[in-house]
Coordinates of C-alpha atoms in Angstrom, one line a residue:
M1 CA 0.2 -0.2 -0.3
R2 CA 2.3 2.3 1.0
H3 CA 4.6 1.3 -2.6
G4 CA 1.4 2.1 -4.6
L5 CA 1.0 -1.5 -6.1
V6 CA -1.2 -4.2 -6.4
K7 CA 0.3 -8.1 -5.5
R8 CA -1.9 -11.0 -6.8
I9 CA 0.1 -14.9 -6.2
Q10 CA -1.9 -17.6 -8.3
C11 CA -0.7 -21.6 -7.9
F12 CA -2.8 -23.8 -11.5
R13 CA -2.4 -27.2 -11.1
I14 CA -3.3 -28.0 -14.7
N15 CA -3.0 -32.3 -14.2
D16 CA -0.7 -34.5 -11.1
D17 CA 2.4 -34.1 -12.8
R18 CA 2.4 -30.4 -14.1
S19 CA 1.5 -27.4 -12.2
A20 CA 1.8 -23.5 -12.3
Y21 CA 2.6 -20.9 -9.7
V22 CA 2.2 -16.6 -11.2
T23 CA 2.5 -13.8 -9.7
H24 CA 1.2 -10.6 -11.3
M25 CA 2.2 -7.0 -10.2
L26 CA 0.3 -4.2 -10.8
Y27 CA 0.0 -0.4 -10.7
A28 CA -1.0 3.3 -11.9
H29 CA 2.4 5.3 -12.5
R30 CA 1.7 7.9 -10.7
R31 CA 4.3 10.0 -13.2
R32 CA 2.4 9.7 -16.1
S33 CA -1.1 9.6 -16.1
S34 CA -1.9 6.9 -19.1
L35 CA 0.3 4.9 -18.4
I36 CA -0.3 1.1 -16.8
V37 CA 2.2 -1.5 -15.6
Q38 CA 1.6 -5.1 -15.3
Q39 CA 4.9 -7.9 -14.9
I40 CA 3.4 -11.6 -14.9
N41 CA 5.8 -14.1 -13.5
T42 CA 4.7 -17.5 -14.3
T43 CA 7.1 -20.6 -12.6
N44 CA 7.0 -24.0 -13.8
P45 CA 7.6 -26.0 -10.9
S46 CA 8.1 -29.8 -12.6
D47 CA 10.0 -31.4 -14.0
E48 CA 7.8 -31.0 -17.2
T49 CA 7.6 -28.6 -20.3
L50 CA 4.2 -26.2 -19.9
D51 CA 2.5 -25.6 -22.1
F52 CA -0.7 -23.3 -22.2
D53 CA -2.7 -20.7 -23.7
L54 CA -2.9 -17.3 -23.0
L55 CA -6.5 -15.2 -23.7
Q56 CA -6.1 -11.5 -24.8
R57 CA -10.0 -9.8 -24.0
T58 CA -9.8 -7.4 -26.7
Q59 CA -13.9 -6.5 -25.7
L60 CA -15.1 -4.6 -23.1
S61 CA -17.9 -6.2 -21.1
R62 CA -20.4 -3.0 -20.9
Q63 CA -23.2 -2.5 -23.3
D64 CA -22.3 1.5 -23.2
A65 CA -19.2 0.7 -24.9
K66 CA -18.9 0.8 -28.6
Q67 CA -15.1 -0.8 -30.2
M68 CA -14.7 1.8 -32.8
D69 CA -11.4 0.5 -34.3
T70 CA -8.2 -2.4 -33.8
K71 CA -4.9 -1.9 -35.1
E72 CA -2.0 -3.7 -34.4
I73 CA 1.0 -1.6 -34.4
E74 CA 5.2 -1.3 -33.6
F75 CA 6.9 1.1 -32.3
D76 CA 10.8 0.4 -33.5
S77 CA 12.6 0.5 -29.9
S78 CA 10.7 -2.9 -28.7
K79 CA 10.9 -5.7 -30.6
D80 CA 6.5 -6.2 -29.0
K81 CA 3.9 -5.6 -30.6
F82 CA 1.2 -3.4 -29.7
L83 CA -2.7 -3.1 -30.0
M84 CA -4.0 0.1 -30.4
I85 CA -8.3 0.2 -30.2
T86 CA -10.3 2.7 -30.1
Y87 CA -14.0 2.7 -28.5
R88 CA -16.8 5.4 -27.3
L89 CA -18.1 5.1 -24.0
F90 CA -22.3 6.7 -24.4
T91 CA -23.8 7.9 -20.9
Q92 CA -27.0 8.2 -20.3
E93 CA -27.1 11.6 -20.9
R94 CA -26.5 12.0 -24.4
T95 CA -22.7 12.5 -24.2
A96 CA -19.5 10.2 -24.7
I97 CA -15.9 9.7 -24.1
I98 CA -13.8 9.1 -26.9
V99 CA -11.2 6.5 -25.8
V100 CA -8.3 4.7 -27.0
I101 CA -6.2 2.0 -25.7
I102 CA -2.6 0.8 -26.7
T103 CA -1.3 -2.1 -25.3
N104 CA 1.3 -4.6 -25.9
K105 CA -0.2 -7.5 -27.8
I106 CA -0.2 -11.1 -26.2
T107 CA 1.8 -14.3 -26.8
S108 CA -1.8 -16.7 -27.4
N109 CA 1.0 -20.2 -26.9
I110 CA 3.8 -20.4 -24.0
H111 CA 6.1 -22.9 -23.2
I112 CA 8.0 -23.3 -20.0
K113 CA 11.0 -25.6 -20.0
P114 CA 11.3 -27.7 -16.8
N115 CA 11.7 -25.6 -13.6
G116 CA 12.5 -22.1 -15.4
Q117 CA 10.0 -19.5 -15.4
R118 CA 8.7 -16.4 -17.7
K119 CA 8.9 -12.8 -17.4
E120 CA 6.7 -10.4 -18.9
T121 CA 5.9 -6.9 -18.4
I122 CA 2.4 -5.6 -20.5
L123 CA 2.7 -1.8 -21.1
T124 CA -0.8 0.3 -21.4
V125 CA -1.8 3.5 -22.1
I126 CA -5.0 5.2 -22.0
K127 CA -6.3 8.2 -23.3
Y128 CA -9.7 9.3 -23.3
S129 CA -11.5 12.7 -23.9
S130 CA -13.7 15.5 -22.0
L131 CA -17.6 14.4 -22.2
I132 CA -18.9 15.3 -25.7
H133 CA -22.2 15.8 -27.0
V134 CA -23.9 12.6 -28.9
D135 CA -25.4 15.1 -31.5
S136 CA -21.3 16.7 -32.2
L137 CA -19.8 13.1 -32.5
L138 CA -22.6 12.7 -36.1
N139 CA -20.0 15.2 -37.7
D140 CA -17.4 12.3 -38.8
T141 CA -14.7 15.3 -39.2
Y142 CA -15.4 16.3 -36.0
A143 CA -15.1 12.6 -34.1
K144 CA -12.0 11.8 -36.9
D145 CA -10.2 14.6 -35.4
W146 CA -10.3 14.1 -31.7
E147 CA -9.7 10.3 -32.3
I148 CA -6.3 10.9 -34.2
K149 CA -5.9 13.2 -31.4
L150 CA -5.7 10.3 -28.7
Q151 CA -4.2 8.3 -31.1
K152 CA -0.8 10.0 -31.1
Q153 CA -0.8 11.2 -27.5
A154 CA -1.4 7.3 -26.6
K155 CA 1.5 6.9 -28.7
D156 CA 3.7 9.6 -27.3
D157 CA 3.4 8.1 -24.2
L158 CA 4.2 5.3 -24.9
F159 CA 7.4 5.6 -27.1
E160 CA 8.2 7.8 -24.1
A161 CA 7.5 4.4 -21.4
L162 CA 9.3 2.3 -23.9
S163 CA 12.7 4.4 -24.2
I164 CA 13.0 3.7 -19.7
S165 CA 13.5 -0.4 -18.4
F166 CA 11.0 -1.2 -15.4
E167 CA 12.9 -0.9 -12.6
N168 CA 13.7 2.9 -13.6
L169 CA 9.8 3.2 -14.5
L170 CA 9.1 0.9 -10.9
K171 CA 11.5 3.5 -9.2
E172 CA 10.1 6.4 -10.4
H173 CA 6.5 4.7 -9.3
I174 CA 8.1 4.4 -6.1
D175 CA 9.5 7.4 -5.2
T176 CA 6.8 9.7 -6.3
W177 CA 4.6 7.5 -3.4
S178 CA 7.2 7.8 -0.6
S179 CA 6.9 11.9 -1.8
I180 CA 3.3 12.0 -0.9
W181 CA 3.4 10.0 2.3
Q182 CA 6.0 12.4 3.8
S183 CA 2.7 13.7 5.5
G184 CA 0.6 11.5 7.5
F185 CA -1.4 10.3 10.3
S186 CA -0.8 7.5 12.9
I187 CA -2.6 5.9 16.2
S188 CA -2.1 3.8 18.4
R189 CA -3.9 0.6 18.6
S190 CA -6.9 0.2 20.1
L191 CA -8.7 -3.7 21.3
A192 CA -11.8 -2.1 22.0
P193 CA -14.3 -4.0 20.8
S194 CA -16.1 -1.9 17.0
I195 CA -13.6 0.4 17.1
M196 CA -11.2 1.7 13.8
N197 CA -8.1 1.1 14.2
G198 CA -4.8 2.9 12.1
D199 CA -5.3 -0.2 8.8
V200 CA -8.7 1.2 8.3
I201 CA -7.2 4.9 7.9
N202 CA -4.8 4.4 5.8
R203 CA -6.2 1.5 3.6
T204 CA -9.4 5.1 3.3
I205 CA -6.5 7.3 2.9
Y206 CA -4.7 5.0 0.2
Y207 CA -8.4 4.4 -1.1
V208 CA -8.8 8.0 -1.8
L209 CA -5.4 9.1 -3.0
C210 CA -5.2 6.5 -5.9
S211 CA -8.8 7.8 -7.2
T212 CA -6.9 11.5 -7.0
P213 CA -5.0 12.7 -10.1
S214 CA -1.3 13.9 -8.8
P215 CA -0.7 16.9 -11.2
L216 CA 3.1 17.9 -9.0
Y217 CA 4.4 15.7 -9.7
D218 CA 2.8 14.6 -13.5
L219 CA 5.5 14.9 -16.1
Q220 CA 3.6 16.4 -18.2
V221 CA 2.5 19.2 -16.5
S222 CA 3.9 22.5 -17.6
D223 CA 7.0 24.1 -14.8
T224 CA 5.0 27.4 -14.7
K225 CA 1.7 25.5 -14.1
R226 CA 3.5 23.1 -11.6
M227 CA 4.4 26.5 -9.6
E228 CA 1.4 27.5 -9.5
L229 CA -0.6 24.0 -8.5
N230 CA 2.4 24.3 -5.7
Q231 CA 1.3 27.0 -4.2
T232 CA -2.6 26.1 -4.0
L233 CA -0.6 23.7 -1.0
F234 CA -0.6 27.0 0.8
Q235 CA -4.3 28.7 0.5
I236 CA -5.9 26.4 3.0
D237 CA -7.5 29.6 5.1
R238 CA -10.9 27.7 6.5
C239 CA -10.2 23.7 6.0
Y240 CA -11.2 22.1 8.1
E241 CA -14.5 23.3 9.5
S242 CA -16.2 20.8 11.4
H243 CA -16.2 17.9 13.5
S244 CA -12.8 15.0 13.4
T245 CA -13.9 12.9 10.2
L246 CA -12.9 10.5 13.4
V247 CA -16.7 9.5 14.4
G248 CA -17.9 9.7 10.4
D249 CA -18.8 5.5 10.1
R250 CA -19.5 6.3 6.5
L251 CA -16.2 7.8 5.7
W252 CA -14.3 4.5 7.3
R253 CA -16.3 2.0 5.3
S254 CA -14.1 -0.9 3.4
P255 CA -15.2 -0.8 -0.1
G256 CA -15.7 -4.3 -1.8
D257 CA -15.3 -3.5 -5.1
D258 CA -14.2 -0.4 -8.1
L259 CA -17.6 0.8 -7.7
A260 CA -17.6 1.2 -3.4
V261 CA -14.1 3.1 -4.1
Y262 CA -15.7 5.6 -6.1
Q263 CA -18.6 6.3 -3.8
L264 CA -16.3 6.0 -1.4
T265 CA -13.5 9.2 -2.9
Y266 CA -16.7 10.7 -4.0
L267 CA -18.0 11.0 0.2
W268 CA -14.9 12.2 1.2
R269 CA -14.4 14.8 -1.2
T270 CA -17.9 15.9 -1.0
T271 CA -16.9 16.9 2.0
L272 CA -13.8 18.2 2.5
L273 CA -15.0 20.9 0.0
K274 CA -18.2 21.5 1.5
K275 CA -16.0 22.4 4.7
G276 CA -14.0 24.9 3.3
C277 CA -11.0 22.8 0.9
S278 CA -11.5 23.5 -2.2
S279 CA -9.1 25.4 -2.9
L280 CA -6.1 23.3 -1.3
M281 CA -7.2 20.4 -2.8
L282 CA -6.7 22.0 -6.6
S283 CA -3.3 20.1 -6.1
G284 CA -4.2 17.1 -6.7
V285 CA -3.1 13.9 -4.1
N286 CA -0.8 16.5 -1.9
G287 CA -3.6 18.7 -1.2
V288 CA -6.3 16.2 -0.2
L289 CA -4.2 14.3 2.1
Q290 CA -3.5 17.5 3.8
S291 CA -7.5 18.1 3.9
M292 CA -7.6 14.3 5.6
L293 CA -5.2 15.2 7.6
L294 CA -7.0 18.2 8.8
S295 CA -10.6 16.9 9.2
I296 CA -8.8 13.8 11.5
G297 CA -7.7 16.4 13.7
G298 CA -10.6 18.2 13.9
A299 CA -8.2 20.9 12.4
R300 CA -9.0 24.1 11.3
F301 CA -6.9 27.0 9.7
H302 CA -8.2 30.2 10.5
N303 CA -7.1 33.6 9.4
H304 CA -3.7 33.7 10.0
H305 CA -3.2 30.5 12.4
L306 CA -4.2 26.9 12.4
E307 CA -6.4 26.0 15.7
M308 CA -7.1 22.7 16.9
N309 CA -10.4 21.0 18.2
L310 CA -10.3 17.8 19.5
D311 CA -12.3 17.3 22.6
P312 CA -10.3 16.2 25.5
K313 CA -13.0 13.9 26.6
E314 CA -12.6 11.9 23.6
L315 CA -8.4 11.8 23.7
H316 CA -7.9 8.2 24.6
R317 CA -5.3 7.5 22.1
D318 CA -2.1 8.1 21.0
M319 CA -2.3 10.1 18.0
F320 CA 1.2 11.3 15.8
F321 CA 0.3 14.2 13.0
R322 CA 2.7 13.8 10.2
S323 CA 4.2 16.9 8.5
I324 CA 0.8 19.2 8.2
H325 CA 1.6 22.3 5.8
F326 CA 1.9 25.3 7.7
G327 CA 3.3 28.4 6.0
K328 CA 5.9 27.9 3.2
H329 CA 8.9 27.0 5.0
F330 CA 8.3 24.3 7.6
L331 CA 6.1 21.5 8.2
L332 CA 4.0 21.1 11.7
N333 CA 4.3 18.1 13.6
I334 CA 1.9 17.5 16.4
S335 CA 2.0 14.3 18.9
I336 CA -1.1 13.6 20.9
T337 CA -0.4 10.7 23.8
V338 CA -1.9 9.1 27.5
G339 CA 0.3 10.2 30.1
H340 CA 1.2 7.4 33.0
D341 CA -1.0 9.9 35.4
N342 CA -4.3 9.0 32.6
R343 CA -3.5 12.5 31.4
A344 CA -3.0 13.9 27.2
I345 CA -0.6 15.9 26.1
M346 CA 0.9 17.5 23.6
D347 CA 4.0 17.5 22.1
V348 CA 4.1 19.6 19.0
S349 CA 7.2 21.0 16.4
I350 CA 8.2 21.8 13.2
D351 CA 10.8 20.8 11.0
N352 CA 12.8 23.6 10.5
E353 CA 14.9 25.5 13.0
N354 CA 15.0 28.8 11.4
G355 CA 11.2 28.6 10.9
Q356 CA 8.9 31.2 12.7
A357 CA 6.3 30.3 14.7
Y358 CA 4.4 30.3 17.8
A359 CA 2.2 27.7 19.8
C360 CA -0.1 28.6 22.9
D361 CA -3.3 25.9 24.5
A362 CA -6.2 26.6 25.1
G363 CA -7.7 29.7 26.6
C364 CA -3.5 31.0 25.8
L365 CA -3.6 32.5 29.5
D366 CA 0.7 31.2 29.3
T367 CA 2.7 33.3 26.6
P368 CA 3.1 32.0 23.3
T369 CA 6.1 28.8 22.9
K370 CA 8.5 29.6 20.2
L371 CA 8.5 26.0 18.5
S372 CA 11.5 24.6 17.7
K373 CA 12.8 20.7 15.4
K374 CA 12.8 19.6 19.4
P375 CA 9.3 19.3 20.3
I376 CA 7.8 21.9 22.7
R377 CA 5.3 19.7 25.4
F378 CA 1.9 21.3 26.1
P379 CA -1.5 20.0 28.5
V380 CA -4.5 19.2 27.1
K381 CA -7.2 22.0 28.8
M382 CA -10.8 22.5 29.1
T383 CA -12.1 26.1 28.7
S384 CA -15.6 27.2 29.3
P385 CA -17.3 27.9 26.6
S386 CA -15.4 24.8 24.6
T387 CA -12.4 26.1 22.6
A388 CA -9.9 24.3 20.7
I389 CA -6.5 23.1 23.1
L390 CA -4.0 24.3 20.6
Y391 CA -3.1 27.6 18.4
I392 CA -0.7 28.3 16.5
T393 CA 0.2 31.0 14.4
E394 CA 3.5 32.6 12.5
D395 CA 3.3 36.2 14.3
F396 CA 3.9 36.1 17.9
D397 CA 1.9 40.0 17.9
Y398 CA -1.2 38.0 16.5
M399 CA -1.2 35.4 18.9
T400 CA -1.0 38.0 21.5
Q401 CA -4.1 39.8 20.0
L402 CA -5.9 36.1 19.6
K403 CA -5.3 36.4 23.4
D404 CA -8.1 38.6 23.9
T405 CA -10.2 37.6 21.7
L406 CA -10.5 34.2 23.4
H407 CA -13.3 35.3 26.4
V408 CA -13.3 31.9 28.5
K409 CA -15.0 31.4 32.1
E410 CA -12.8 28.3 33.2
I411 CA -9.9 27.6 32.4
E412 CA -8.3 24.3 33.9
I413 CA -5.8 20.8 32.8
A414 CA -8.0 18.1 31.6
P415 CA -9.0 15.1 34.4
P416 CA -7.7 12.1 34.0
H417 CA -9.2 9.5 31.2
A418 CA -11.2 6.7 33.3
H419 CA -9.3 3.7 34.4
D420 CA -11.3 1.0 32.5
V421 CA -11.7 3.1 29.5
L422 CA -7.3 3.1 28.8
A423 CA -8.1 -0.4 29.9
L424 CA -10.6 -1.7 27.2
H425 CA -8.4 0.5 24.8
R426 CA -5.3 -1.1 25.7
H427 CA -6.1 -4.6 27.2
G428 CA -9.5 -5.1 24.9
H429 CA -11.3 -5.1 28.6
K430 CA -11.1 -3.3 31.9
L431 CA -9.6 -5.6 34.3
G432 CA -6.7 -4.3 33.5
G433 CA -3.7 -5.2 31.9
L434 CA -3.1 -8.8 32.8
P435 CA -6.0 -11.5 31.1
I436 CA -9.1 -12.4 32.0
I437 CA -8.2 -15.9 33.0
F438 CA -5.6 -14.6 35.8
W439 CA -8.3 -13.2 37.0
I440 CA -10.8 -15.8 37.0
V441 CA -8.6 -18.0 38.7
L442 CA -7.8 -14.8 41.7
G443 CA -11.6 -14.4 42.3
F444 CA -11.8 -18.5 42.7
L445 CA -8.3 -18.8 45.2
I446 CA -10.0 -16.5 47.0
L447 CA -13.6 -17.2 47.2
V448 CA -11.7 -20.8 48.7
F449 CA -9.4 -19.1 51.1
H450 CA -12.4 -17.3 52.7
L451 CA -14.1 -20.7 53.0
F452 CA -11.6 -22.3 54.3
L453 CA -11.6 -19.6 57.3
V454 CA -14.5 -20.1 58.0
K455 CA -14.7 -23.6 58.3
I456 CA -11.7 -22.8 60.9
V457 CA -13.7 -20.2 62.8
L458 CA -17.2 -22.5 63.1
N459 CA -14.3 -25.3 63.8
E460 CA -13.2 -23.5 67.1
M461 CA -17.2 -22.2 67.6
G462 CA -17.7 -25.8 68.0
F463 CA -19.7 -26.7 65.3
F464 CA -17.9 -29.6 63.9
K465 CA -17.2 -31.2 67.6
H466 CA -18.4 -34.9 67.6
T467 CA -18.9 -36.6 71.3
T468 CA -18.0 -39.8 71.0
P469 CA -19.6 -42.3 73.2
A470 CA -18.1 -43.7 76.0
H471 CA -17.2 -47.9 75.8
S472 CA -17.1 -49.7 79.3
R473 CA -13.9 -51.7 79.2
A474 CA -15.0 -55.3 79.9
R475 CA -13.6 -57.2 82.8
V476 CA -12.1 -60.4 83.3
L477 CA -14.0 -62.8 86.4

């Protein structure tokens, strides 16, 4: 998941003497948005030659798809042959999309020697038009121009991909995902029933990011456009204007198919757009990730400052927000941990020692503290009426003025969380860190001890004394 790769392993038993072991690796290239790369490695572990046929489907199993043209093409830089297929996909709104696909032509008959293997790399390029009204497609010249344009773009993209080795294509892709994952979120594992953990959160984030373009990394985006989009990463005012998305069950459902992934992504994008993150999301995958992190933390940018609006009563688990964009000169790291006294505390740092950033806790009664690469600790406080638990800004004077605008009656350090609540998260039950069987055995031993003690007391009180009948000794005369 971290590298954006889909892997699958399959075993096929052909007969009692022959079998095949097949591994697939598939990815949609992050820097080349039209390119899909698939590698198929087939191994013959048997002592006999393996012969089998491969079937390559060129027809789309959609009733709204019409195949217009199929051509076999070649490139000077490759010995392989390729199929170029043109489709028209129709929608219910009397519009259509012209799609051009170029992919390797697969050899139908495969022979693998005993204990040998065959590795096949398949490159697929997909180019498509914008929505076109069906009436416009009645103009053959207009439709043909679109097809020729897309076919040329697809050929150019594939020609460029063929000039790069499979290893370098894979490295490009993995390096891009590593750069995207520079920012992220982690949460301590909970053993409480029906509680969401980090695997669900990161999986959901991954699905949303996979369905989002990455123009900041796309090789076909000009430097001018890339700089323009990069500026939107800092246009984050009023994102995210609501409570933490961790409480929204619908946002964290496990999708079972492509349609469910689309629906989940659409729900996330709609939620973020409606909560003030539209400008930030213009940058593509980077802005969407930043928006999701802000929404998870209940954090909001508002008039030159960031405020975190998590409920102190709900901070039962450790959380870590990594590399949140704040200004153009540094990134924020915010850690929330539950200490030995069962109280939540915050540690805040920035990645640039020369960055100017100041922070204060709820109410801002204390003097704002300058942030550095070394984490600065803040207590989690509760105020009446309720305010944010953390404020961060680049301007010290602004923070001083902000302090005067926070009109609260009471400020106190948040009370420690109940031990049974923390035990439920940490151990799956409210009995503490020891297993349940320990407490059952301990209870049984205590019960046995008390029964034994009661028996001793009753015995001393004479309840268990029995009078022995007296027998006179026989006399012998």
